[in-house]
């Protein structure tokens, strides 16, 4: 396995729609998935989409560790590999929450997302996969799906008033969130 280089904002690969994966079982696709897993863990991402490692393919990973302060409290999510995913909102209800992105280092901002979504995809063996996700898990899924369409979280913000560097997030925003 290998740690891959992350494409950061400004790289055109982040701004184009990714191609569907035709042969999920192909060794080069399996290897890419393995490398993406290693890359996501190395950089402590909660999610990673193939365009972020310079591959314009519809592959996204999500993994939430229980200890992660960014995740819903006490919830962990085992590694989920989504290939050629389609997403449908289950509700009209939107919730605002903080997001960051490995491709937009050091920044965080508040983004409105659907509270609940349904996902249809294939897993890494090519088997059909269907799941319902709510709250933070739904947020991460929507963030990763956006990467597959050439969209980043900045595009989804209602305004940039909450856009903040990580140090300032810790200093001015995280505490306020804890308290209220
Ligand atoms: Ni991202």
mmCIF file of C-alpha atoms and ligand atoms in Angstrom:
data_model
loop_
_atom_site.group_PDB
_atom_site.id
_atom_site.type_symbol
_atom_site.label_atom_id
_atom_site.label_comp_id
_atom_site.label_asym_id
_atom_site.label_seq_id
_atom_site.Cartn_x
_atom_site.Cartn_y
_atom_site.Cartn_z
ATOM 1 C CA UNK A 1 0.000 0.000 0.000
ATOM 2 C CA UNK A 2 1.099 3.552 -0.559
ATOM 3 C CA UNK A 3 0.309 6.975 0.806
ATOM 4 C CA UNK A 4 -0.914 9.129 -2.061
ATOM 5 C CA UNK A 5 -0.458 12.837 -2.606
ATOM 6 C CA UNK A 6 -3.522 14.936 -1.808
ATOM 7 C CA UNK A 7 -4.767 17.393 -4.434
ATOM 8 C CA UNK A 8 -5.512 20.767 -2.887
ATOM 9 C CA UNK A 9 -7.860 23.550 -3.908
ATOM 10 C CA UNK A 10 -6.872 25.020 -7.257
ATOM 11 C CA UNK A 11 -6.105 21.633 -8.767
ATOM 12 C CA UNK A 12 -8.574 21.194 -11.654
ATOM 13 C CA UNK A 13 -9.114 17.514 -10.750
ATOM 14 C CA UNK A 14 -11.194 18.730 -7.781
ATOM 15 C CA UNK A 15 -13.502 20.659 -10.093
ATOM 16 C CA UNK A 16 -14.567 18.055 -12.633
ATOM 17 C CA UNK A 17 -17.203 15.332 -12.378
ATOM 18 C CA UNK A 18 -15.632 11.931 -11.669
ATOM 19 C CA UNK A 19 -16.186 8.964 -13.999
ATOM 20 C CA UNK A 20 -18.077 5.865 -12.854
ATOM 21 C CA UNK A 21 -15.897 2.832 -12.089
ATOM 22 C CA UNK A 22 -16.534 0.197 -14.761
ATOM 23 C CA UNK A 23 -14.656 -2.787 -13.376
ATOM 24 C CA UNK A 24 -14.605 -2.667 -9.589
ATOM 25 C CA UNK A 25 -12.711 -5.970 -9.328
ATOM 26 C CA UNK A 26 -9.832 -4.758 -11.524
ATOM 27 C CA UNK A 27 -6.519 -5.020 -9.648
ATOM 28 C CA UNK A 28 -5.686 -1.349 -10.271
ATOM 29 C CA UNK A 29 -9.017 -0.278 -8.735
ATOM 30 C CA UNK A 30 -8.530 -2.575 -5.720
ATOM 31 C CA UNK A 31 -5.055 -1.192 -5.258
ATOM 32 C CA UNK A 32 -6.319 2.390 -5.536
ATOM 33 C CA UNK A 33 -8.906 1.658 -2.803
ATOM 34 C CA UNK A 34 -6.193 0.186 -0.547
ATOM 35 C CA UNK A 35 -3.970 3.198 -1.139
ATOM 36 C CA UNK A 36 -6.866 5.580 -0.458
ATOM 37 C CA UNK A 37 -7.557 3.820 2.863
ATOM 38 C CA UNK A 38 -3.935 4.181 3.883
ATOM 39 C CA UNK A 39 -3.876 7.823 2.755
ATOM 40 C CA UNK A 40 -7.074 8.707 4.644
ATOM 41 C CA UNK A 41 -5.725 7.147 7.854
ATOM 42 C CA UNK A 42 -2.312 8.771 7.462
ATOM 43 C CA UNK A 43 -3.845 12.251 7.207
ATOM 44 C CA UNK A 44 -6.590 11.509 9.745
ATOM 45 C CA UNK A 45 -9.415 12.196 7.365
ATOM 46 C CA UNK A 46 -12.954 11.069 8.142
ATOM 47 C CA UNK A 47 -13.620 10.722 4.432
ATOM 48 C CA UNK A 48 -11.694 10.698 1.188
ATOM 49 C CA UNK A 49 -12.795 10.808 -2.442
ATOM 50 C CA UNK A 50 -10.703 9.589 -5.382
ATOM 51 C CA UNK A 51 -10.424 13.044 -7.028
ATOM 52 C CA UNK A 52 -8.581 14.142 -3.874
ATOM 53 C CA UNK A 53 -5.808 11.719 -4.799
ATOM 54 C CA UNK A 54 -5.767 12.861 -8.438
ATOM 55 C CA UNK A 55 -8.020 10.079 -9.747
ATOM 56 C CA UNK A 56 -11.249 11.238 -11.344
ATOM 57 C CA UNK A 57 -13.269 8.145 -10.381
ATOM 58 C CA UNK A 58 -16.455 7.691 -8.349
ATOM 59 C CA UNK A 59 -14.912 6.155 -5.241
ATOM 60 C CA UNK A 60 -15.362 7.530 -1.728
ATOM 61 C CA UNK A 61 -14.360 6.235 1.700
ATOM 62 C CA UNK A 62 -15.705 7.098 5.114
ATOM 63 C CA UNK A 63 -14.359 6.020 8.485
ATOM 64 C CA UNK A 64 -15.286 7.588 11.789
ATOM 65 C CA UNK A 65 -13.332 6.792 14.897
ATOM 66 C CA UNK A 66 -15.096 6.847 18.210
ATOM 67 C CA UNK A 67 -12.481 9.043 19.801
ATOM 68 C CA UNK A 68 -12.719 11.673 17.083
ATOM 69 C CA UNK A 69 -14.030 14.945 18.533
ATOM 70 C CA UNK A 70 -15.405 15.908 15.096
ATOM 71 C CA UNK A 71 -17.800 12.978 15.038
ATOM 72 C CA UNK A 72 -21.203 12.655 16.631
ATOM 73 C CA UNK A 73 -20.572 11.949 20.250
ATOM 74 C CA UNK A 74 -19.758 8.350 21.005
ATOM 75 C CA UNK A 75 -20.511 7.152 17.501
ATOM 76 C CA UNK A 76 -18.009 5.280 15.410
ATOM 77 C CA UNK A 77 -18.415 4.154 11.852
ATOM 78 C CA UNK A 78 -16.499 1.225 10.418
ATOM 79 C CA UNK A 79 -14.767 1.726 7.098
ATOM 80 C CA UNK A 80 -17.359 2.212 4.355
ATOM 81 C CA UNK A 81 -16.318 2.124 0.691
ATOM 82 C CA UNK A 82 -18.820 3.693 -1.707
ATOM 83 C CA UNK A 83 -18.380 3.102 -5.428
ATOM 84 C CA UNK A 84 -20.559 4.835 -8.043
ATOM 85 C CA UNK A 85 -22.819 6.188 -5.288
ATOM 86 C CA UNK A 86 -26.183 7.895 -5.740
ATOM 87 C CA UNK A 87 -27.676 9.921 -2.961
ATOM 88 C CA UNK A 88 -31.279 10.851 -2.167
ATOM 89 C CA UNK A 89 -32.370 13.154 0.650
ATOM 90 C CA UNK A 90 -34.880 11.444 2.952
ATOM 91 C CA UNK A 91 -36.087 14.742 4.401
ATOM 92 C CA UNK A 92 -36.174 18.433 3.488
ATOM 93 C CA UNK A 93 -34.641 19.243 6.849
ATOM 94 C CA UNK A 94 -31.236 20.891 6.656
ATOM 95 C CA UNK A 95 -28.769 21.248 9.530
ATOM 96 C CA UNK A 96 -25.697 23.440 9.756
ATOM 97 C CA UNK A 97 -22.454 21.936 10.975
ATOM 98 C CA UNK A 98 -18.695 22.376 10.788
ATOM 99 C CA UNK A 99 -16.704 20.881 7.946
ATOM 100 C CA UNK A 100 -13.097 20.724 6.941
ATOM 101 C CA UNK A 101 -11.394 19.056 4.012
ATOM 102 C CA UNK A 102 -7.977 17.521 3.374
ATOM 103 C CA UNK A 103 -7.972 19.413 0.066
ATOM 104 C CA UNK A 104 -8.595 22.751 1.813
ATOM 105 C CA UNK A 105 -6.019 22.526 4.596
ATOM 106 C CA UNK A 106 -6.373 24.442 7.862
ATOM 107 C CA UNK A 107 -9.828 25.852 7.194
ATOM 108 C CA UNK A 108 -13.208 25.083 8.659
ATOM 109 C CA UNK A 109 -16.638 26.475 7.997
ATOM 110 C CA UNK A 110 -20.301 25.874 8.704
ATOM 111 C CA UNK A 111 -22.196 24.104 5.938
ATOM 112 C CA UNK A 112 -25.907 23.316 5.644
ATOM 113 C CA UNK A 113 -26.615 19.667 4.750
ATOM 114 C CA UNK A 114 -29.617 17.375 4.600
ATOM 115 C CA UNK A 115 -30.152 15.771 7.994
ATOM 116 C CA UNK A 116 -30.895 12.365 6.531
ATOM 117 C CA UNK A 117 -29.959 10.759 3.228
ATOM 118 C CA UNK A 118 -30.246 7.414 1.527
ATOM 119 C CA UNK A 119 -27.298 6.076 -0.453
ATOM 120 C CA UNK A 120 -27.188 3.483 -3.181
ATOM 121 C CA UNK A 121 -23.751 2.340 -4.227
ATOM 122 C CA UNK A 122 -21.530 -0.687 -4.688
ATOM 123 C CA UNK A 123 -19.023 -1.944 -2.157
ATOM 124 C CA UNK A 124 -15.437 -2.787 -3.038
ATOM 125 C CA UNK A 125 -16.393 -6.326 -4.069
ATOM 126 C CA UNK A 126 -18.968 -4.927 -6.477
ATOM 127 C CA UNK A 127 -21.958 -5.922 -4.380
ATOM 128 C CA UNK A 128 -24.919 -3.523 -4.266
ATOM 129 C CA UNK A 129 -25.021 -1.526 -1.074
ATOM 130 C CA UNK A 130 -27.867 0.525 0.309
ATOM 131 C CA UNK A 131 -27.802 2.530 3.492
ATOM 132 C CA UNK A 132 -29.574 5.280 5.357
ATOM 133 C CA UNK A 133 -27.474 7.861 7.134
ATOM 134 C CA UNK A 134 -28.307 10.637 9.552
ATOM 135 C CA UNK A 135 -26.610 13.604 11.192
ATOM 136 C CA UNK A 136 -22.797 13.609 11.066
ATOM 137 C CA UNK A 137 -22.557 10.441 8.955
ATOM 138 C CA UNK A 138 -25.026 11.961 6.472
ATOM 139 C CA UNK A 139 -22.918 15.143 6.444
ATOM 140 C CA UNK A 140 -19.716 13.264 5.618
ATOM 141 C CA UNK A 141 -21.456 11.307 2.865
ATOM 142 C CA UNK A 142 -22.787 14.522 1.287
ATOM 143 C CA UNK A 143 -19.328 16.122 1.523
ATOM 144 C CA UNK A 144 -17.686 13.132 -0.218
ATOM 145 C CA UNK A 145 -20.437 12.886 -2.840
ATOM 146 C CA UNK A 146 -19.800 16.531 -3.654
ATOM 147 C CA UNK A 147 -16.141 15.740 -4.383
ATOM 148 C CA UNK A 148 -17.317 13.238 -7.003
ATOM 149 C CA UNK A 149 -19.229 16.045 -8.718
ATOM 150 C CA UNK A 150 -16.480 18.655 -8.596
ATOM 151 C CA UNK A 151 -17.954 20.550 -5.648
ATOM 152 C CA UNK A 152 -16.201 21.511 -2.395
ATOM 153 C CA UNK A 153 -17.676 22.537 0.954
ATOM 154 C CA UNK A 154 -16.954 26.223 0.343
ATOM 155 C CA UNK A 155 -19.482 26.146 -2.509
ATOM 156 C CA UNK A 156 -22.157 24.971 -0.081
ATOM 157 C CA UNK A 157 -21.645 27.629 2.589
ATOM 158 C CA UNK A 158 -24.410 30.226 2.893
ATOM 159 C CA UNK A 159 -21.797 32.887 3.573
ATOM 160 C CA UNK A 160 -18.170 33.028 4.644
ATOM 161 C CA UNK A 161 -18.723 34.558 8.078
ATOM 162 C CA UNK A 162 -17.923 31.254 9.778
ATOM 163 C CA UNK A 163 -14.903 30.443 7.599
ATOM 164 C CA UNK A 164 -12.035 30.095 10.044
ATOM 165 C CA UNK A 165 -8.499 28.788 10.346
ATOM 166 C CA UNK A 166 -8.089 25.770 12.625
ATOM 167 C CA UNK A 167 -6.235 27.659 15.360
ATOM 168 C CA UNK A 168 -8.942 30.294 15.474
ATOM 169 C CA UNK A 169 -11.591 27.563 15.387
ATOM 170 C CA UNK A 170 -10.085 26.063 18.541
ATOM 171 C CA UNK A 171 -9.752 29.489 20.119
ATOM 172 C CA UNK A 172 -13.078 31.133 19.326
ATOM 173 C CA UNK A 173 -15.549 28.590 18.030
ATOM 174 C CA UNK A 174 -14.996 25.112 19.480
ATOM 175 C CA UNK A 175 -15.507 26.301 23.037
ATOM 176 C CA UNK A 176 -18.670 28.174 22.188
ATOM 177 C CA UNK A 177 -19.980 25.007 20.529
ATOM 178 C CA UNK A 178 -19.241 22.951 23.647
ATOM 179 C CA UNK A 179 -21.044 25.416 25.827
ATOM 180 C CA UNK A 180 -24.061 25.833 23.702
HETATM 181 NI NI1 LIG B 1 -13.193 17.042 1.397
#
